Tab-separated table of C-alpha atoms and ligand atoms in Angstrom:
chain	number	residue	atom	x	y	z
A	1	MET	CA	-107.686	30.202	-17.047
A	2	LEU	CA	-106.128	27.215	-16.224
A	3	PHE	CA	-108.040	23.933	-15.678
A	4	VAL	CA	-106.374	21.506	-13.277
A	5	ASN	CA	-107.765	18.374	-12.209
A	6	LYS	CA	-106.871	16.384	-9.185
A	7	SER	CA	-104.875	13.955	-10.925
A	8	THR	CA	-102.679	15.903	-12.998
A	9	VAL	CA	-101.832	17.205	-9.518
A	10	ILE	CA	-101.255	14.505	-7.824
A	11	LEU	CA	-99.039	14.122	-11.225
A	12	PHE	CA	-96.662	16.843	-10.294
A	13	ASP	CA	-96.706	15.773	-6.422
A	14	LYS	CA	-95.062	12.707	-7.578
A	15	LEU	CA	-93.135	14.503	-10.651
A	16	LYS	CA	-91.487	16.520	-7.466
A	17	LYS	CA	-90.579	13.727	-5.025
A	18	THR	CA	-89.095	12.031	-7.721
A	19	MET	CA	-86.947	14.391	-8.780
A	20	LYS	CA	-85.695	15.220	-5.219
A	21	ASN	CA	-85.073	11.091	-5.019
A	22	VAL	CA	-83.182	12.222	-8.186
A	23	ARG	CA	-81.418	15.355	-6.404
A	24	ILE	CA	-80.640	13.122	-3.224
A	25	SER	CA	-79.420	9.911	-5.391
A	26	VAL	CA	-76.933	12.456	-7.759
A	27	LEU	CA	-75.976	13.602	-3.871
A	28	SER	CA	-74.767	10.211	-2.390
A	29	PHE	CA	-73.542	9.435	-5.909
A	30	LEU	CA	-71.052	12.886	-5.396
A	31	VAL	CA	-70.973	11.611	-1.494
A	32	MET	CA	-69.659	8.555	-2.059
A	33	LEU	CA	-66.943	9.573	-4.532
A	34	SER	CA	-65.336	12.288	-2.797
A	35	PHE	CA	-64.854	9.213	-0.498
A	36	ILE	CA	-63.364	6.793	-2.466
A	37	GLY	CA	-61.300	9.867	-4.042
A	38	LEU	CA	-60.843	11.008	0.436
A	39	SER	CA	-59.407	7.434	1.370
A	40	GLN	CA	-57.494	7.098	-1.516
A	41	GLU	CA	-55.738	9.708	-0.681
A	42	VAL	CA	-55.587	8.602	2.952
A	43	THR	CA	-54.160	4.605	1.402
A	44	LYS	CA	-51.642	5.767	-0.827
A	45	ILE	CA	-47.807	5.215	1.523
A	46	LYS	CA	-44.945	5.934	1.315
A	47	VAL	CA	-42.872	2.740	-0.199
A	48	ASN	CA	-40.116	2.087	3.036
A	49	HIS	CA	-37.069	1.397	1.239
A	50	ILE	CA	-34.189	-0.911	3.989
A	51	PHE	CA	-30.500	-1.056	3.712
A	52	ALA	CA	-30.296	-4.521	4.711
A	53	PRO	CA	-27.672	-5.365	6.428
A	54	LEU	CA	-24.755	-7.695	4.560
A	55	PRO	CA	-26.090	-10.885	5.442
A	56	TYR	CA	-22.534	-12.389	6.291
A	57	ALA	CA	-19.492	-10.903	7.639
A	58	TYR	CA	-17.121	-8.708	4.977
A	59	ASN	CA	-14.537	-11.631	5.501
A	60	ALA	CA	-16.977	-14.001	5.088
A	61	LEU	CA	-16.370	-14.373	1.771
A	62	GLU	CA	-12.971	-14.643	1.540
A	63	LYS	CA	-11.804	-17.572	-0.884
A	64	SER	CA	-13.114	-15.035	-4.031
A	65	ILE	CA	-13.479	-11.526	-2.332
A	66	ASP	CA	-11.619	-9.900	-0.240
A	67	LYS	CA	-12.912	-8.163	3.434
A	68	GLU	CA	-11.450	-4.829	2.600
A	69	THR	CA	-13.714	-5.136	-1.320
A	70	MET	CA	-16.000	-6.212	0.322
A	71	GLU	CA	-16.833	-3.067	2.698
A	72	ILE	CA	-16.002	-0.589	0.657
A	73	HIS	CA	-18.509	-2.646	-1.159
A	74	TYR	CA	-20.906	-2.074	1.192
A	75	ASP	CA	-20.501	0.773	3.852
A	76	ARG	CA	-19.562	3.217	1.100
A	77	HIS	CA	-20.853	2.481	-2.923
A	78	HIS	CA	-24.198	0.777	-1.763
A	79	ARG	CA	-24.363	3.413	0.664
A	80	ALA	CA	-24.103	6.079	-1.426
A	81	TYR	CA	-26.838	4.166	-4.393
A	82	TYR	CA	-29.337	3.961	-1.511
A	83	ASN	CA	-29.086	7.290	0.129
A	84	ASN	CA	-28.781	8.977	-3.880
A	85	PHE	CA	-31.778	6.800	-4.540
A	86	LEU	CA	-33.396	8.824	-1.902
A	87	LYS	CA	-33.467	11.657	-2.325
A	88	ALA	CA	-33.553	11.701	-5.951
A	89	ILE	CA	-36.881	10.570	-5.181
A	90	GLU	CA	-37.576	13.068	-2.079
A	91	GLY	CA	-41.113	14.881	-2.052
A	92	THR	CA	-42.289	13.488	-5.096
A	93	ASP	CA	-44.842	10.950	-6.724
A	94	MET	CA	-41.772	8.438	-7.224
A	95	GLU	CA	-41.776	8.348	-2.976
A	96	TYR	CA	-45.091	6.292	-3.868
A	97	LEU	CA	-43.750	3.298	-6.153
A	98	THR	CA	-42.525	-0.077	-5.332
A	99	LEU	CA	-38.557	-0.257	-7.342
A	100	ASN	CA	-40.644	-2.756	-9.390
A	101	GLN	CA	-43.064	-0.188	-11.056
A	102	LEU	CA	-40.327	1.949	-11.634
A	103	PHE	CA	-38.265	-0.434	-13.366
A	104	THR	CA	-41.034	-0.555	-15.481
A	105	GLY	CA	-42.069	2.442	-16.018
A	106	ILE	CA	-37.024	3.676	-15.499
A	107	SER	CA	-37.929	5.942	-18.854
A	108	LYS	CA	-39.808	7.662	-18.281
A	109	TYR	CA	-37.438	9.140	-14.557
A	110	PRO	CA	-34.603	11.435	-14.226
A	111	VAL	CA	-30.746	9.538	-14.731
A	112	ALA	CA	-30.637	9.470	-11.230
A	113	VAL	CA	-33.625	7.435	-10.286
A	114	LYS	CA	-32.202	4.708	-12.965
A	115	ASN	CA	-28.728	4.705	-11.400
A	116	ASN	CA	-29.127	5.196	-8.698
A	117	ALA	CA	-31.985	3.114	-7.668
A	118	GLY	CA	-30.367	0.418	-10.619
A	119	GLY	CA	-27.733	0.865	-7.921
A	120	TYR	CA	-29.362	-0.168	-4.849
A	121	PHE	CA	-31.691	-3.034	-6.588
A	122	ASN	CA	-28.319	-5.082	-8.104
A	123	HIS	CA	-26.768	-4.585	-4.831
A	124	GLU	CA	-28.531	-5.768	-2.964
A	125	PHE	CA	-29.322	-8.272	-6.033
A	126	PHE	CA	-25.614	-9.755	-5.641
A	127	TRP	CA	-24.793	-9.907	-2.168
A	128	ASN	CA	-27.797	-12.173	-1.370
A	129	SER	CA	-26.508	-13.890	-4.656
A	130	MET	CA	-23.616	-15.153	-2.978
A	131	SER	CA	-22.749	-16.882	0.436
A	132	PRO	CA	-19.918	-18.541	2.160
A	133	ASN	CA	-21.956	-21.717	1.839
A	134	GLY	CA	-24.664	-21.931	-0.955
A	135	GLY	CA	-25.168	-25.364	-1.624
A	136	THR	CA	-25.611	-26.447	-4.707
A	137	PRO	CA	-28.273	-25.305	-8.163
A	138	SER	CA	-31.905	-28.295	-7.811
A	139	THR	CA	-33.176	-30.383	-9.890
A	140	LYS	CA	-35.294	-28.165	-11.349
A	141	LEU	CA	-33.268	-25.384	-11.583
A	142	THR	CA	-30.623	-27.890	-13.311
A	143	GLU	CA	-32.983	-29.023	-15.650
A	144	ALA	CA	-33.769	-25.508	-16.558
A	145	ILE	CA	-30.125	-24.248	-17.319
A	146	ASN	CA	-29.519	-27.926	-18.823
A	147	ALA	CA	-32.813	-27.188	-21.206
A	148	SER	CA	-31.655	-23.729	-21.377
A	149	PHE	CA	-27.614	-23.767	-22.888
A	150	GLY	CA	-27.303	-27.735	-23.338
A	151	SER	CA	-24.825	-28.110	-20.057
A	152	MET	CA	-24.586	-26.419	-16.711
A	153	GLU	CA	-20.760	-25.557	-18.135
A	154	GLU	CA	-22.458	-23.755	-21.594
A	155	PHE	CA	-23.970	-22.209	-18.881
A	156	LYS	CA	-21.438	-21.132	-16.925
A	157	LYS	CA	-19.668	-20.129	-20.352
A	158	GLN	CA	-21.281	-18.177	-21.642
A	159	PHE	CA	-21.888	-16.834	-18.437
A	160	GLU	CA	-17.829	-15.898	-17.936
A	161	LYS	CA	-18.224	-14.633	-21.909
A	162	ALA	CA	-21.448	-11.599	-20.811
A	163	ALA	CA	-19.417	-11.192	-17.570
A	164	ALA	CA	-15.661	-10.618	-19.326
A	165	THR	CA	-16.848	-8.801	-22.628
A	166	ARG	CA	-19.114	-6.695	-20.255
A	167	PHE	CA	-16.915	-3.015	-21.714
A	168	GLY	CA	-16.289	-0.761	-18.786
A	169	SER	CA	-19.020	-1.068	-15.987
A	170	GLY	CA	-21.445	-3.026	-16.149
A	171	TRP	CA	-23.362	-6.388	-14.895
A	172	ALA	CA	-24.093	-10.164	-16.048
A	173	TRP	CA	-26.918	-11.933	-15.514
A	174	LEU	CA	-28.709	-15.558	-15.603
A	175	CYS	CA	-33.082	-14.357	-16.427
A	176	VAL	CA	-35.667	-16.120	-16.902
A	177	ASP	CA	-38.134	-14.704	-19.111
A	178	ASN	CA	-41.855	-14.557	-20.007
A	179	SER	CA	-41.931	-19.157	-21.020
A	180	GLY	CA	-39.771	-19.855	-18.404
A	181	LYS	CA	-37.081	-20.124	-20.550
A	182	LEU	CA	-33.217	-18.880	-18.763
A	183	PHE	CA	-30.928	-16.644	-20.307
A	184	VAL	CA	-28.220	-14.605	-20.232
A	185	TYR	CA	-27.834	-11.032	-20.884
A	186	SER	CA	-24.933	-7.585	-19.781
A	187	THR	CA	-26.436	-4.161	-19.113
A	188	ALA	CA	-24.079	-0.947	-18.747
A	189	ASN	CA	-24.077	0.915	-15.889
A	190	GLN	CA	-26.306	0.241	-13.398
A	191	ASP	CA	-29.536	-0.723	-15.611
A	192	ASN	CA	-31.199	-4.314	-14.934
A	193	PRO	CA	-32.724	-6.614	-17.255
A	194	LEU	CA	-36.087	-4.981	-14.953
A	195	MET	CA	-35.691	-2.160	-16.994
A	196	ASP	CA	-38.191	-0.929	-19.422
A	197	ILE	CA	-34.686	0.172	-21.314
A	198	ALA	CA	-33.487	-3.298	-21.465
A	199	GLU	CA	-33.488	-5.069	-25.349
A	200	GLN	CA	-33.944	-8.067	-23.072
A	201	LYS	CA	-36.093	-8.435	-20.199
A	202	GLY	CA	-36.768	-10.637	-17.830
A	203	THR	CA	-36.588	-11.779	-13.763
A	204	PRO	CA	-32.628	-11.872	-12.514
A	205	ILE	CA	-31.953	-14.467	-10.325
A	206	LEU	CA	-27.559	-14.642	-11.194
A	207	THR	CA	-25.702	-11.136	-10.818
A	208	LEU	CA	-22.262	-10.793	-10.832
A	209	ASP	CA	-20.824	-7.029	-10.511
A	210	VAL	CA	-18.134	-6.326	-12.979
A	211	TRP	CA	-17.607	-2.521	-11.704
A	212	GLU	CA	-14.085	-2.739	-11.898
A	213	HIS	CA	-14.374	-1.534	-7.871
A	214	ALA	CA	-15.924	-4.827	-7.102
A	215	TYR	CA	-12.109	-6.526	-7.249
A	216	TYR	CA	-9.877	-4.395	-8.272
A	217	LEU	CA	-8.184	-4.239	-5.426
A	218	ARG	CA	-7.522	-8.293	-4.980
A	219	TYR	CA	-7.379	-9.017	-9.015
A	220	GLN	CA	-6.186	-5.543	-10.307
A	221	ASN	CA	-6.696	-5.421	-13.939
A	222	LYS	CA	-7.599	-9.743	-13.900
A	223	ARG	CA	-11.284	-9.606	-14.314
A	224	ALA	CA	-11.256	-12.822	-15.487
A	225	GLY	CA	-9.945	-14.228	-12.260
A	226	TYR	CA	-12.544	-12.760	-9.947
A	227	ILE	CA	-15.500	-14.171	-11.841
A	228	ALA	CA	-13.777	-17.247	-12.018
A	229	ALA	CA	-13.626	-17.075	-8.665
A	230	PHE	CA	-17.666	-15.744	-7.795
A	231	TRP	CA	-18.690	-19.922	-8.611
A	232	ASP	CA	-17.357	-20.602	-5.421
A	233	VAL	CA	-19.532	-18.167	-3.275
A	234	VAL	CA	-22.176	-18.419	-5.427
A	235	ASN	CA	-25.758	-18.144	-3.092
A	236	TRP	CA	-27.692	-21.372	-5.109
A	237	GLU	CA	-29.860	-22.035	-2.397
A	238	GLU	CA	-31.122	-18.463	-3.072
A	239	VAL	CA	-30.607	-18.901	-7.032
A	240	ASN	CA	-32.816	-21.954	-6.541
A	241	LYS	CA	-35.462	-20.698	-4.141
A	242	ARG	CA	-35.650	-17.184	-7.250
A	243	PHE	CA	-36.530	-19.906	-10.042
A	244	GLU	CA	-39.090	-20.928	-7.799
A	245	LEU	CA	-40.595	-18.129	-7.584
A	246	THR	CA	-40.269	-17.525	-11.087
A	247	ASP	CA	-43.201	-20.583	-12.320
B	1	LIG	MN1	-20.648	-2.715	-7.262
Protein backbone atom coordinates (compact mmCIF):
# COMPACT_ATOMS: atom_id res chain seq x y z
CA MET A 1 0.00 0.00 0.00
CA LEU A 2 1.24 3.41 -0.95
CA PHE A 3 1.98 5.66 1.93
CA VAL A 4 0.97 9.25 1.23
CA ASN A 5 1.98 11.75 3.81
CA LYS A 6 0.56 15.24 4.30
CA SER A 7 3.39 17.10 2.59
CA THR A 8 3.00 14.95 -0.56
CA VAL A 9 -0.70 15.90 -0.68
CA ILE A 10 0.15 19.58 -0.34
CA LEU A 11 2.77 19.25 -3.04
CA PHE A 12 0.28 17.51 -5.35
CA ASP A 13 -2.27 20.23 -4.66
CA LYS A 14 0.24 22.94 -5.48
CA LEU A 15 1.15 21.16 -8.70
CA LYS A 16 -2.52 21.01 -9.72
CA LYS A 17 -2.88 24.73 -9.06
CA THR A 18 0.25 25.51 -11.06
CA MET A 19 -0.99 23.39 -13.95
CA LYS A 20 -4.29 25.26 -13.81
CA ASN A 21 -2.43 28.58 -13.89
CA VAL A 22 -0.33 27.39 -16.83
CA ARG A 23 -3.52 26.39 -18.66
CA ILE A 24 -5.02 29.82 -17.98
CA SER A 25 -1.81 31.51 -19.16
CA VAL A 26 -1.71 29.45 -22.37
CA LEU A 27 -5.36 30.18 -22.94
CA SER A 28 -5.01 33.91 -22.44
CA PHE A 29 -1.93 33.88 -24.68
CA LEU A 30 -3.95 32.22 -27.42
CA VAL A 31 -6.81 34.68 -26.96
CA MET A 32 -4.32 37.54 -27.16
CA LEU A 33 -2.79 36.14 -30.36
CA SER A 34 -6.14 35.77 -32.07
CA PHE A 35 -7.07 39.27 -30.97
CA ILE A 36 -3.90 40.69 -32.52
CA GLY A 37 -4.65 38.72 -35.69
CA LEU A 38 -8.22 39.93 -35.67
CA SER A 39 -7.31 43.56 -35.13
CA GLN A 40 -4.79 43.32 -37.97
CA GLU A 41 -7.57 41.98 -40.16
CA VAL A 42 -9.82 44.86 -39.16
CA THR A 43 -7.16 47.58 -39.67
CA LYS A 44 -6.18 46.25 -43.15
CA ILE A 45 -7.42 49.10 -45.30
CA LYS A 46 -7.62 49.35 -49.06
CA VAL A 47 -5.56 52.22 -50.49
CA ASN A 48 -7.74 54.93 -51.97
CA HIS A 49 -6.14 55.93 -55.28
CA ILE A 50 -7.66 59.18 -56.46
CA PHE A 51 -7.94 60.68 -59.93
CA ALA A 52 -6.80 64.19 -59.11
CA PRO A 53 -7.96 67.15 -61.18
CA LEU A 54 -5.43 68.74 -63.53
CA PRO A 55 -3.78 71.49 -61.39
CA TYR A 56 -4.38 74.14 -64.12
CA ALA A 57 -6.63 74.76 -67.14
CA TYR A 58 -6.11 72.74 -70.33
CA ASN A 59 -4.85 75.87 -72.11
CA ALA A 60 -2.62 77.07 -69.24
CA LEU A 61 0.59 75.69 -70.78
CA GLU A 62 -0.28 76.90 -74.31
CA LYS A 63 3.16 78.49 -74.81
CA SER A 64 4.64 74.97 -74.78
CA ILE A 65 1.79 72.45 -74.99
CA ASP A 66 -1.49 73.07 -76.81
CA LYS A 67 -4.91 72.78 -75.18
CA GLU A 68 -6.09 69.85 -77.29
CA THR A 69 -3.03 67.77 -76.46
CA MET A 70 -3.50 68.46 -72.73
CA GLU A 71 -7.19 67.57 -72.95
CA ILE A 72 -6.65 64.25 -74.73
CA HIS A 73 -3.57 63.43 -72.68
CA TYR A 74 -5.18 64.05 -69.29
CA ASP A 75 -8.77 63.05 -69.91
CA ARG A 76 -8.22 60.01 -72.14
CA HIS A 77 -4.69 58.60 -71.75
CA HIS A 78 -4.23 59.36 -68.06
CA ARG A 79 -7.81 58.32 -67.18
CA ALA A 80 -7.37 55.03 -69.04
CA TYR A 81 -4.19 54.22 -67.08
CA TYR A 82 -6.00 55.02 -63.85
CA ASN A 83 -9.06 52.89 -64.67
CA ASN A 84 -6.97 49.99 -65.94
CA PHE A 85 -4.76 50.15 -62.86
CA LEU A 86 -7.80 49.82 -60.57
CA LYS A 87 -9.08 46.94 -62.71
CA ALA A 88 -5.70 45.18 -62.58
CA ILE A 89 -5.57 45.18 -58.75
CA GLU A 90 -9.28 44.62 -58.08
CA GLY A 91 -10.02 41.77 -55.66
CA THR A 92 -6.34 41.09 -54.97
CA ASP A 93 -3.98 41.83 -52.05
CA MET A 94 -2.46 44.57 -54.23
CA GLU A 95 -5.46 46.73 -53.25
CA TYR A 96 -3.82 47.12 -49.83
CA LEU A 97 -0.48 48.33 -51.18
CA THR A 98 0.57 51.93 -51.80
CA LEU A 99 2.00 52.84 -55.20
CA ASN A 100 5.46 52.96 -53.64
CA GLN A 101 5.02 49.47 -52.19
CA LEU A 102 3.87 48.21 -55.59
CA PHE A 103 6.82 49.85 -57.38
CA THR A 104 9.49 48.53 -55.00
CA GLY A 105 8.23 44.99 -55.65
CA ILE A 106 6.94 45.49 -59.20
CA SER A 107 8.89 42.51 -60.64
CA LYS A 108 6.56 40.22 -58.62
CA TYR A 109 3.33 41.67 -60.02
CA PRO A 110 1.54 41.28 -63.37
CA VAL A 111 2.71 43.38 -66.33
CA ALA A 112 -0.72 45.08 -66.45
CA VAL A 113 -0.07 46.44 -62.94
CA LYS A 114 3.40 47.69 -63.89
CA ASN A 115 2.13 49.42 -67.05
CA ASN A 116 -0.99 50.98 -65.56
CA ALA A 117 0.26 51.85 -62.06
CA GLY A 118 3.29 53.34 -63.82
CA GLY A 119 1.10 55.24 -66.30
CA TYR A 120 -1.10 56.56 -63.51
CA PHE A 121 1.78 57.68 -61.26
CA ASN A 122 4.06 59.03 -64.01
CA HIS A 123 1.34 61.24 -65.50
CA GLU A 124 0.22 62.57 -62.12
CA PHE A 125 3.88 63.38 -61.41
CA PHE A 126 4.23 64.98 -64.86
CA TRP A 127 1.18 67.30 -64.49
CA ASN A 128 2.65 68.56 -61.23
CA SER A 129 6.09 68.99 -62.82
CA MET A 130 4.59 71.77 -64.94
CA SER A 131 2.93 75.12 -64.25
CA PRO A 132 2.25 78.31 -66.22
CA ASN A 133 4.20 80.21 -63.50
CA GLY A 134 6.64 77.71 -62.02
CA GLY A 135 9.20 80.09 -60.52
CA THR A 136 12.91 79.29 -60.50
CA PRO A 137 15.18 76.62 -58.99
CA SER A 138 15.98 77.33 -55.32
CA THR A 139 19.52 78.11 -54.21
CA LYS A 140 19.74 74.69 -52.60
CA LEU A 141 18.62 72.89 -55.78
CA THR A 142 20.89 75.03 -57.96
CA GLU A 143 23.85 74.15 -55.73
CA ALA A 144 22.97 70.44 -55.96
CA ILE A 145 22.64 70.68 -59.75
CA ASN A 146 26.01 72.43 -59.98
CA ALA A 147 27.61 69.83 -57.71
CA SER A 148 26.17 66.89 -59.68
CA PHE A 149 26.37 68.16 -63.28
CA GLY A 150 28.81 71.08 -63.20
CA SER A 151 26.23 73.67 -64.24
CA MET A 152 22.52 74.24 -64.95
CA GLU A 153 23.31 74.26 -68.70
CA GLU A 154 25.06 70.90 -68.46
CA PHE A 155 22.11 69.44 -66.50
CA LYS A 156 19.65 70.68 -69.15
CA LYS A 157 21.85 69.26 -71.91
CA GLN A 158 21.90 65.83 -70.23
CA PHE A 159 18.15 65.89 -69.54
CA GLU A 160 17.39 66.91 -73.14
CA LYS A 161 19.66 64.17 -74.44
CA ALA A 162 17.95 61.54 -72.24
CA ALA A 163 14.54 62.73 -73.51
CA ALA A 164 15.61 62.91 -77.16
CA THR A 165 17.42 59.59 -77.32
CA ARG A 166 14.78 57.50 -75.53
CA PHE A 167 13.90 55.13 -78.36
CA GLY A 168 10.15 54.75 -78.84
CA SER A 169 7.98 55.68 -75.86
CA GLY A 170 9.13 56.63 -72.39
CA TRP A 171 10.16 59.28 -69.92
CA ALA A 172 13.12 61.48 -68.93
CA TRP A 173 13.74 61.97 -65.20
CA LEU A 174 15.77 64.05 -62.80
CA CYS A 175 16.31 61.94 -59.67
CA VAL A 176 18.06 61.99 -56.32
CA ASP A 177 20.05 58.91 -55.29
CA ASN A 178 20.60 57.58 -51.75
CA SER A 179 23.63 59.80 -51.19
CA GLY A 180 21.72 62.96 -52.18
CA LYS A 181 23.39 63.19 -55.59
CA LEU A 182 21.26 64.14 -58.60
CA PHE A 183 21.21 62.09 -61.80
CA VAL A 184 19.40 62.12 -65.12
CA TYR A 185 17.69 58.95 -66.16
CA SER A 186 15.34 57.68 -68.84
CA THR A 187 12.82 54.85 -68.71
CA ALA A 188 10.92 52.96 -71.41
CA ASN A 189 7.13 52.68 -71.66
CA GLN A 190 5.56 53.44 -68.25
CA ASP A 191 8.52 52.32 -66.12
CA ASN A 192 9.94 54.71 -63.54
CA PRO A 193 13.01 54.98 -61.27
CA LEU A 194 11.04 53.86 -58.18
CA MET A 195 10.55 50.38 -59.66
CA ASP A 196 12.75 47.49 -58.54
CA ILE A 197 13.47 46.74 -62.22
CA ALA A 198 15.18 50.13 -62.79
CA GLU A 199 18.95 49.75 -63.27
CA GLN A 200 19.44 53.05 -61.47
CA LYS A 201 16.96 53.61 -58.68
CA GLY A 202 16.24 57.00 -57.16
CA THR A 203 13.61 59.45 -56.02
CA PRO A 204 12.29 61.43 -59.01
CA ILE A 205 11.89 65.21 -58.69
CA LEU A 206 11.17 66.16 -62.33
CA THR A 207 9.87 64.27 -65.35
CA LEU A 208 9.04 64.73 -69.02
CA ASP A 209 6.71 62.47 -70.98
CA VAL A 210 8.25 61.73 -74.40
CA TRP A 211 5.51 59.46 -75.73
CA GLU A 212 4.34 60.75 -79.12
CA HIS A 213 0.83 61.35 -77.69
CA ALA A 214 2.42 64.04 -75.47
CA TYR A 215 3.53 66.28 -78.36
CA TYR A 216 2.51 65.02 -81.80
CA LEU A 217 -0.40 67.41 -82.52
CA ARG A 218 1.79 70.52 -82.39
CA TYR A 219 5.32 69.21 -82.90
CA GLN A 220 4.69 66.15 -85.11
CA ASN A 221 7.99 64.28 -85.47
CA LYS A 222 10.03 67.14 -83.95
CA ARG A 223 10.46 65.83 -80.42
CA ALA A 224 13.42 68.19 -79.89
CA GLY A 225 11.13 71.24 -80.27
CA TYR A 226 8.79 69.88 -77.59
CA ILE A 227 11.71 69.14 -75.24
CA ALA A 228 13.17 72.65 -75.65
CA ALA A 229 9.75 74.24 -74.97
CA PHE A 230 9.33 72.18 -71.79
CA TRP A 231 11.75 74.45 -69.86
CA ASP A 232 9.26 77.34 -70.20
CA VAL A 233 6.63 75.47 -68.17
CA VAL A 234 8.69 73.60 -65.57
CA ASN A 235 7.18 73.94 -62.10
CA TRP A 236 10.44 74.71 -60.28
CA GLU A 237 8.59 75.51 -57.06
CA GLU A 238 7.29 71.93 -57.00
CA VAL A 239 10.71 70.52 -57.97
CA ASN A 240 12.30 72.54 -55.12
CA LYS A 241 9.76 71.07 -52.68
CA ARG A 242 10.32 67.52 -53.90
CA PHE A 243 14.06 68.02 -53.53
CA GLU A 244 13.62 69.30 -49.94
CA LEU A 245 11.65 66.15 -49.11
CA THR A 246 14.53 63.87 -50.13
CA ASP A 247 16.73 65.35 -47.39
MN1 LIG B 1 1.56 60.30 -71.64
